[in-house]
């Protein structure tokens, strides 16, 4: 039994694999049986409305596929505060966009600092231009009432509901409209979405998949 990620190669000796969504596209060898399960993240035990500061947060690997430079350009042009954290791919020019007036880069930060910034942000950006298989930071953001501005790629439309817990943005104009409507998202909607994808549901769905594997052997 093997839980695979995006473009992982599945050895021909494996009879069963676990997939947590339809956007991973594993490279299959042999004829394994595929079983689906749901990924999840621990969420707070109860909803708490939070005071938000007026900035966008993006904590990720900064690569062209994640549109960090485009987010920086947008925020610099609109005088919107944006905070970036996480490693930058060698050669990716994000630091050239950082002006320390509107756009800020904190480097690689620990989990506590990441969650502090996520809780206080008005929005979290996931403007990926590829079929991203999943992002735990999406669930982390929603769990603390922070809406997500995202592209409708990969798994994102299965969790983000436009104007309910975030906004879909396809270009800078779309990002501008989302920012202008940032306060229309109800924080509790974000939290309730995250509750559907918590660690309990993940463990339950894995157990169900393993039970099917056990009964088929």
PDB file of C-alpha atoms in Angstrom:
ATOM      1  CA  UNK A   1       0.000   0.000   0.000  1.00  0.00           C
ATOM      2  CA  UNK A   2       1.490   3.313  -1.035  1.00  0.00           C
ATOM      3  CA  UNK A   3       0.329   6.906  -0.588  1.00  0.00           C
ATOM      4  CA  UNK A   4       1.641   8.733  -3.647  1.00  0.00           C
ATOM      5  CA  UNK A   5       2.195  12.356  -4.534  1.00  0.00           C
ATOM      6  CA  UNK A   6       2.247  14.363  -7.743  1.00  0.00           C
ATOM      7  CA  UNK A   7       4.125  12.494 -10.504  1.00  0.00           C
ATOM      8  CA  UNK A   8       5.503   9.925  -8.045  1.00  0.00           C
ATOM      9  CA  UNK A   9       6.540   6.685  -9.695  1.00  0.00           C
ATOM     10  CA  UNK A  10       4.650   3.688  -8.354  1.00  0.00           C
ATOM     11  CA  UNK A  11       6.820   0.572  -8.304  1.00  0.00           C
ATOM     12  CA  UNK A  12       5.372  -2.324 -10.250  1.00  0.00           C
ATOM     13  CA  UNK A  13       5.542  -4.515  -7.131  1.00  0.00           C
ATOM     14  CA  UNK A  14       2.805  -2.546  -5.343  1.00  0.00           C
ATOM     15  CA  UNK A  15      -0.701  -3.989  -5.607  1.00  0.00           C
ATOM     16  CA  UNK A  16      -2.539  -1.053  -4.029  1.00  0.00           C
ATOM     17  CA  UNK A  17      -1.985   2.694  -3.913  1.00  0.00           C
ATOM     18  CA  UNK A  18      -3.742   5.461  -2.019  1.00  0.00           C
ATOM     19  CA  UNK A  19      -4.541   8.744  -3.781  1.00  0.00           C
ATOM     20  CA  UNK A  20      -5.889  11.769  -1.939  1.00  0.00           C
ATOM     21  CA  UNK A  21      -7.370  13.445  -5.018  1.00  0.00           C
ATOM     22  CA  UNK A  22      -7.643  13.301  -8.802  1.00  0.00           C
ATOM     23  CA  UNK A  23      -4.855  15.742  -9.625  1.00  0.00           C
ATOM     24  CA  UNK A  24      -1.749  13.808  -8.661  1.00  0.00           C
ATOM     25  CA  UNK A  25      -1.208  11.882 -11.907  1.00  0.00           C
ATOM     26  CA  UNK A  26       1.109   9.196 -10.533  1.00  0.00           C
ATOM     27  CA  UNK A  27       3.285   7.310 -12.970  1.00  0.00           C
ATOM     28  CA  UNK A  28       1.876   3.815 -12.664  1.00  0.00           C
ATOM     29  CA  UNK A  29       3.866   0.672 -13.281  1.00  0.00           C
ATOM     30  CA  UNK A  30       2.001  -2.585 -13.339  1.00  0.00           C
ATOM     31  CA  UNK A  31      -1.733  -2.561 -12.598  1.00  0.00           C
ATOM     32  CA  UNK A  32      -2.249  -1.415  -8.998  1.00  0.00           C
ATOM     33  CA  UNK A  33      -5.692  -0.883  -7.539  1.00  0.00           C
ATOM     34  CA  UNK A  34      -6.296   2.791  -6.705  1.00  0.00           C
ATOM     35  CA  UNK A  35      -8.091   3.745  -3.482  1.00  0.00           C
ATOM     36  CA  UNK A  36      -9.064   7.324  -2.657  1.00  0.00           C
ATOM     37  CA  UNK A  37      -8.774   9.030   0.704  1.00  0.00           C
ATOM     38  CA  UNK A  38      -9.188  12.573   1.982  1.00  0.00           C
ATOM     39  CA  UNK A  39      -6.325  14.652   3.295  1.00  0.00           C
ATOM     40  CA  UNK A  40      -6.945  16.847   6.336  1.00  0.00           C
ATOM     41  CA  UNK A  41      -5.510  19.195   8.926  1.00  0.00           C
ATOM     42  CA  UNK A  42      -6.208  19.812  12.605  1.00  0.00           C
ATOM     43  CA  UNK A  43      -8.538  22.781  13.034  1.00  0.00           C
ATOM     44  CA  UNK A  44      -9.425  24.789  16.160  1.00  0.00           C
ATOM     45  CA  UNK A  45     -12.080  23.160  18.340  1.00  0.00           C
ATOM     46  CA  UNK A  46     -14.420  26.125  18.018  1.00  0.00           C
ATOM     47  CA  UNK A  47     -14.900  29.137  15.786  1.00  0.00           C
ATOM     48  CA  UNK A  48     -13.327  32.389  16.899  1.00  0.00           C
ATOM     49  CA  UNK A  49     -13.778  35.611  14.964  1.00  0.00           C
ATOM     50  CA  UNK A  50     -10.414  37.329  14.626  1.00  0.00           C
ATOM     51  CA  UNK A  51      -9.290  40.886  14.175  1.00  0.00           C
ATOM     52  CA  UNK A  52      -7.519  41.113  10.819  1.00  0.00           C
ATOM     53  CA  UNK A  53      -4.754  43.423   9.658  1.00  0.00           C
ATOM     54  CA  UNK A  54      -4.943  44.779   6.121  1.00  0.00           C
ATOM     55  CA  UNK A  55      -2.419  42.627   4.274  1.00  0.00           C
ATOM     56  CA  UNK A  56      -2.126  39.629   1.986  1.00  0.00           C
ATOM     57  CA  UNK A  57      -0.001  36.689   3.111  1.00  0.00           C
ATOM     58  CA  UNK A  58       1.714  34.069   0.974  1.00  0.00           C
ATOM     59  CA  UNK A  59       3.898  31.429   2.610  1.00  0.00           C
ATOM     60  CA  UNK A  60       5.094  28.869   0.089  1.00  0.00           C
ATOM     61  CA  UNK A  61       7.962  27.855  -2.103  1.00  0.00           C
ATOM     62  CA  UNK A  62       8.395  30.804  -4.431  1.00  0.00           C
ATOM     63  CA  UNK A  63       8.585  29.489  -7.967  1.00  0.00           C
ATOM     64  CA  UNK A  64       7.117  30.724 -11.270  1.00  0.00           C
ATOM     65  CA  UNK A  65       4.197  28.286 -10.976  1.00  0.00           C
ATOM     66  CA  UNK A  66       3.020  29.972  -7.760  1.00  0.00           C
ATOM     67  CA  UNK A  67       2.871  33.524  -9.213  1.00  0.00           C
ATOM     68  CA  UNK A  68       4.633  35.217  -6.294  1.00  0.00           C
ATOM     69  CA  UNK A  69       6.169  37.913  -8.516  1.00  0.00           C
ATOM     70  CA  UNK A  70       2.790  38.699 -10.037  1.00  0.00           C
ATOM     71  CA  UNK A  71       1.290  39.105  -6.567  1.00  0.00           C
ATOM     72  CA  UNK A  72       4.147  41.440  -5.579  1.00  0.00           C
ATOM     73  CA  UNK A  73       3.707  43.524  -8.743  1.00  0.00           C
ATOM     74  CA  UNK A  74      -0.020  43.826  -8.108  1.00  0.00           C
ATOM     75  CA  UNK A  75       0.401  44.883  -4.479  1.00  0.00           C
ATOM     76  CA  UNK A  76       3.168  47.361  -5.272  1.00  0.00           C
ATOM     77  CA  UNK A  77       1.020  48.982  -7.972  1.00  0.00           C
ATOM     78  CA  UNK A  78      -2.038  49.211  -5.722  1.00  0.00           C
ATOM     79  CA  UNK A  79      -0.253  50.209  -2.495  1.00  0.00           C
ATOM     80  CA  UNK A  80      -1.472  47.035  -0.810  1.00  0.00           C
ATOM     81  CA  UNK A  81       0.642  45.374   1.852  1.00  0.00           C
ATOM     82  CA  UNK A  82       1.782  41.839   1.056  1.00  0.00           C
ATOM     83  CA  UNK A  83       3.991  39.611   3.199  1.00  0.00           C
ATOM     84  CA  UNK A  84       5.920  36.695   1.694  1.00  0.00           C
ATOM     85  CA  UNK A  85       7.677  33.883   3.521  1.00  0.00           C
ATOM     86  CA  UNK A  86       9.276  30.628   2.479  1.00  0.00           C
ATOM     87  CA  UNK A  87      12.208  29.559   0.294  1.00  0.00           C
ATOM     88  CA  UNK A  88      12.815  31.202  -3.085  1.00  0.00           C
ATOM     89  CA  UNK A  89      13.870  29.060  -6.038  1.00  0.00           C
ATOM     90  CA  UNK A  90      17.343  29.963  -7.276  1.00  0.00           C
ATOM     91  CA  UNK A  91      17.032  32.483 -10.083  1.00  0.00           C
ATOM     92  CA  UNK A  92      13.419  33.415  -9.344  1.00  0.00           C
ATOM     93  CA  UNK A  93      13.377  37.249  -9.107  1.00  0.00           C
ATOM     94  CA  UNK A  94      10.980  37.731  -6.178  1.00  0.00           C
ATOM     95  CA  UNK A  95      13.498  39.732  -4.138  1.00  0.00           C
ATOM     96  CA  UNK A  96      13.719  42.236  -6.998  1.00  0.00           C
ATOM     97  CA  UNK A  97      10.028  42.976  -6.418  1.00  0.00           C
ATOM     98  CA  UNK A  98      10.330  43.556  -2.665  1.00  0.00           C
ATOM     99  CA  UNK A  99      10.305  47.283  -1.826  1.00  0.00           C
ATOM    100  CA  UNK A 100       9.756  47.073   1.962  1.00  0.00           C
ATOM    101  CA  UNK A 101       7.012  49.653   1.575  1.00  0.00           C
ATOM    102  CA  UNK A 102       4.181  47.540   0.239  1.00  0.00           C
ATOM    103  CA  UNK A 103       5.906  44.184  -0.231  1.00  0.00           C
ATOM    104  CA  UNK A 104       7.943  42.384   2.435  1.00  0.00           C
ATOM    105  CA  UNK A 105       9.908  39.126   2.518  1.00  0.00           C
ATOM    106  CA  UNK A 106      10.557  37.384   5.847  1.00  0.00           C
ATOM    107  CA  UNK A 107      12.614  34.430   4.649  1.00  0.00           C
ATOM    108  CA  UNK A 108      11.901  30.963   5.962  1.00  0.00           C
ATOM    109  CA  UNK A 109       9.839  31.081   9.157  1.00  0.00           C
ATOM    110  CA  UNK A 110       8.737  28.539  11.752  1.00  0.00           C
ATOM    111  CA  UNK A 111       5.248  27.093  12.118  1.00  0.00           C
ATOM    112  CA  UNK A 112       4.237  29.392  14.975  1.00  0.00           C
ATOM    113  CA  UNK A 113       5.192  32.519  13.038  1.00  0.00           C
ATOM    114  CA  UNK A 114       3.438  31.245   9.916  1.00  0.00           C
ATOM    115  CA  UNK A 115       0.187  30.669  11.804  1.00  0.00           C
ATOM    116  CA  UNK A 116       0.430  34.048  13.559  1.00  0.00           C
ATOM    117  CA  UNK A 117       0.678  35.798  10.188  1.00  0.00           C
ATOM    118  CA  UNK A 118      -2.056  33.627   8.675  1.00  0.00           C
ATOM    119  CA  UNK A 119      -4.470  34.428  11.507  1.00  0.00           C
ATOM    120  CA  UNK A 120      -3.963  38.176  11.107  1.00  0.00           C
ATOM    121  CA  UNK A 121      -4.050  38.350   7.292  1.00  0.00           C
ATOM    122  CA  UNK A 122      -7.059  39.636   5.373  1.00  0.00           C
ATOM    123  CA  UNK A 123      -6.356  37.077   2.634  1.00  0.00           C
ATOM    124  CA  UNK A 124      -4.051  34.226   1.696  1.00  0.00           C
ATOM    125  CA  UNK A 125      -3.039  33.774  -1.950  1.00  0.00           C
ATOM    126  CA  UNK A 126      -2.837  30.499  -3.873  1.00  0.00           C
ATOM    127  CA  UNK A 127      -2.579  31.817  -7.413  1.00  0.00           C
ATOM    128  CA  UNK A 128      -1.065  28.658  -8.889  1.00  0.00           C
ATOM    129  CA  UNK A 129      -0.887  28.347 -12.667  1.00  0.00           C
ATOM    130  CA  UNK A 130      -0.722  24.558 -12.654  1.00  0.00           C
ATOM    131  CA  UNK A 131      -2.972  21.711 -11.476  1.00  0.00           C
ATOM    132  CA  UNK A 132      -1.786  21.761  -7.885  1.00  0.00           C
ATOM    133  CA  UNK A 133      -2.647  18.467  -6.121  1.00  0.00           C
ATOM    134  CA  UNK A 134      -3.183  19.957  -2.665  1.00  0.00           C
ATOM    135  CA  UNK A 135      -2.069  22.618  -0.197  1.00  0.00           C
ATOM    136  CA  UNK A 136      -2.317  22.228   3.554  1.00  0.00           C
ATOM    137  CA  UNK A 137      -1.798  25.982   3.884  1.00  0.00           C
ATOM    138  CA  UNK A 138      -5.240  26.363   2.284  1.00  0.00           C
ATOM    139  CA  UNK A 139      -6.843  24.457   5.155  1.00  0.00           C
ATOM    140  CA  UNK A 140      -4.712  26.297   7.710  1.00  0.00           C
ATOM    141  CA  UNK A 141      -5.912  29.640   6.349  1.00  0.00           C
ATOM    142  CA  UNK A 142      -9.571  28.703   6.267  1.00  0.00           C
ATOM    143  CA  UNK A 143      -9.409  27.210   9.757  1.00  0.00           C
ATOM    144  CA  UNK A 144      -8.515  30.612  11.226  1.00  0.00           C
ATOM    145  CA  UNK A 145     -11.077  32.544   9.188  1.00  0.00           C
ATOM    146  CA  UNK A 146      -8.715  33.830   6.508  1.00  0.00           C
ATOM    147  CA  UNK A 147     -10.246  33.709   3.015  1.00  0.00           C
ATOM    148  CA  UNK A 148      -8.186  32.451   0.092  1.00  0.00           C
ATOM    149  CA  UNK A 149      -7.652  34.149  -3.264  1.00  0.00           C
ATOM    150  CA  UNK A 150      -6.989  31.330  -5.702  1.00  0.00           C
ATOM    151  CA  UNK A 151      -6.933  30.269  -9.316  1.00  0.00           C
ATOM    152  CA  UNK A 152      -9.417  27.560 -10.310  1.00  0.00           C
ATOM    153  CA  UNK A 153      -6.695  24.997 -11.007  1.00  0.00           C
ATOM    154  CA  UNK A 154      -6.258  21.457  -9.763  1.00  0.00           C
ATOM    155  CA  UNK A 155      -8.018  20.641  -6.505  1.00  0.00           C
ATOM    156  CA  UNK A 156      -8.756  24.266  -5.573  1.00  0.00           C
ATOM    157  CA  UNK A 157     -12.381  24.430  -6.872  1.00  0.00           C
ATOM    158  CA  UNK A 158     -13.239  21.397  -4.747  1.00  0.00           C
ATOM    159  CA  UNK A 159     -12.695  23.469  -1.578  1.00  0.00           C
ATOM    160  CA  UNK A 160     -12.812  27.146  -2.522  1.00  0.00           C
ATOM    161  CA  UNK A 161     -16.316  28.409  -3.225  1.00  0.00           C
ATOM    162  CA  UNK A 162     -16.302  31.809  -4.884  1.00  0.00           C
ATOM    163  CA  UNK A 163     -17.634  34.577  -2.626  1.00  0.00           C
ATOM    164  CA  UNK A 164     -18.238  32.069   0.218  1.00  0.00           C
ATOM    165  CA  UNK A 165     -14.755  31.335   1.588  1.00  0.00           C
ATOM    166  CA  UNK A 166     -12.611  33.096  -0.985  1.00  0.00           C
ATOM    167  CA  UNK A 167     -12.420  34.371  -4.542  1.00  0.00           C
ATOM    168  CA  UNK A 168     -11.179  32.957  -7.810  1.00  0.00           C
ATOM    169  CA  UNK A 169      -8.771  35.289  -9.579  1.00  0.00           C
ATOM    170  CA  UNK A 170      -7.697  34.748 -13.180  1.00  0.00           C
ATOM    171  CA  UNK A 171      -5.761  37.981 -13.779  1.00  0.00           C
ATOM    172  CA  UNK A 172      -4.667  41.150 -11.944  1.00  0.00           C
ATOM    173  CA  UNK A 173      -8.112  42.719 -12.423  1.00  0.00           C
ATOM    174  CA  UNK A 174      -9.661  39.692 -10.731  1.00  0.00           C
ATOM    175  CA  UNK A 175      -7.227  39.966  -7.855  1.00  0.00           C
ATOM    176  CA  UNK A 176      -8.142  43.638  -7.517  1.00  0.00           C
ATOM    177  CA  UNK A 177     -11.851  42.838  -7.365  1.00  0.00           C
ATOM    178  CA  UNK A 178     -11.192  40.147  -4.756  1.00  0.00           C
ATOM    179  CA  UNK A 179      -9.186  42.552  -2.620  1.00  0.00           C
ATOM    180  CA  UNK A 180     -11.872  45.223  -2.864  1.00  0.00           C
ATOM    181  CA  UNK A 181     -14.436  42.680  -1.599  1.00  0.00           C
ATOM    182  CA  UNK A 182     -12.197  41.086   1.036  1.00  0.00           C
ATOM    183  CA  UNK A 183     -14.462  42.097   3.915  1.00  0.00           C
ATOM    184  CA  UNK A 184     -17.535  40.461   2.350  1.00  0.00           C
ATOM    185  CA  UNK A 185     -16.311  36.968   3.265  1.00  0.00           C
ATOM    186  CA  UNK A 186     -17.736  35.677   6.554  1.00  0.00           C
ATOM    187  CA  UNK A 187     -14.949  34.232   8.669  1.00  0.00           C
ATOM    188  CA  UNK A 188     -17.131  31.435  10.003  1.00  0.00           C
ATOM    189  CA  UNK A 189     -17.727  30.165   6.455  1.00  0.00           C
ATOM    190  CA  UNK A 190     -13.993  29.664   6.120  1.00  0.00           C
ATOM    191  CA  UNK A 191     -13.805  27.816   9.419  1.00  0.00           C
ATOM    192  CA  UNK A 192     -16.750  25.551   8.604  1.00  0.00           C
ATOM    193  CA  UNK A 193     -15.125  24.569   5.305  1.00  0.00           C
ATOM    194  CA  UNK A 194     -11.908  23.597   7.060  1.00  0.00           C
ATOM    195  CA  UNK A 195     -13.874  21.463   9.535  1.00  0.00           C
ATOM    196  CA  UNK A 196     -14.951  19.207   6.661  1.00  0.00           C
ATOM    197  CA  UNK A 197     -11.297  18.458   5.911  1.00  0.00           C
ATOM    198  CA  UNK A 198      -9.934  17.932   9.409  1.00  0.00           C
ATOM    199  CA  UNK A 199      -7.566  15.255  10.673  1.00  0.00           C
ATOM    200  CA  UNK A 200     -10.482  13.117  11.892  1.00  0.00           C
ATOM    201  CA  UNK A 201     -12.002  12.903   8.416  1.00  0.00           C
ATOM    202  CA  UNK A 202      -8.583  12.127   6.982  1.00  0.00           C
ATOM    203  CA  UNK A 203      -7.949   9.241   9.376  1.00  0.00           C
ATOM    204  CA  UNK A 204     -11.474   7.907   8.827  1.00  0.00           C
ATOM    205  CA  UNK A 205     -11.120   7.919   5.048  1.00  0.00           C
ATOM    206  CA  UNK A 206      -7.696   6.239   5.236  1.00  0.00           C
ATOM    207  CA  UNK A 207      -9.146   3.541   7.489  1.00  0.00           C
ATOM    208  CA  UNK A 208     -12.009   2.963   5.042  1.00  0.00           C
ATOM    209  CA  UNK A 209      -9.529   2.578   2.194  1.00  0.00           C
ATOM    210  CA  UNK A 210      -7.376   0.182   4.189  1.00  0.00           C
ATOM    211  CA  UNK A 211     -10.452  -1.853   5.142  1.00  0.00           C
ATOM    212  CA  UNK A 212     -11.290  -2.260   1.440  1.00  0.00           C
ATOM    213  CA  UNK A 213      -7.717  -3.344   0.740  1.00  0.00           C
ATOM    214  CA  UNK A 214      -7.852  -5.829   3.597  1.00  0.00           C
ATOM    215  CA  UNK A 215     -11.158  -7.303   2.449  1.00  0.00           C
ATOM    216  CA  UNK A 216      -9.898  -7.711  -1.120  1.00  0.00           C
ATOM    217  CA  UNK A 217      -6.822  -9.705  -0.118  1.00  0.00           C
TER     218      UNK A 217
END
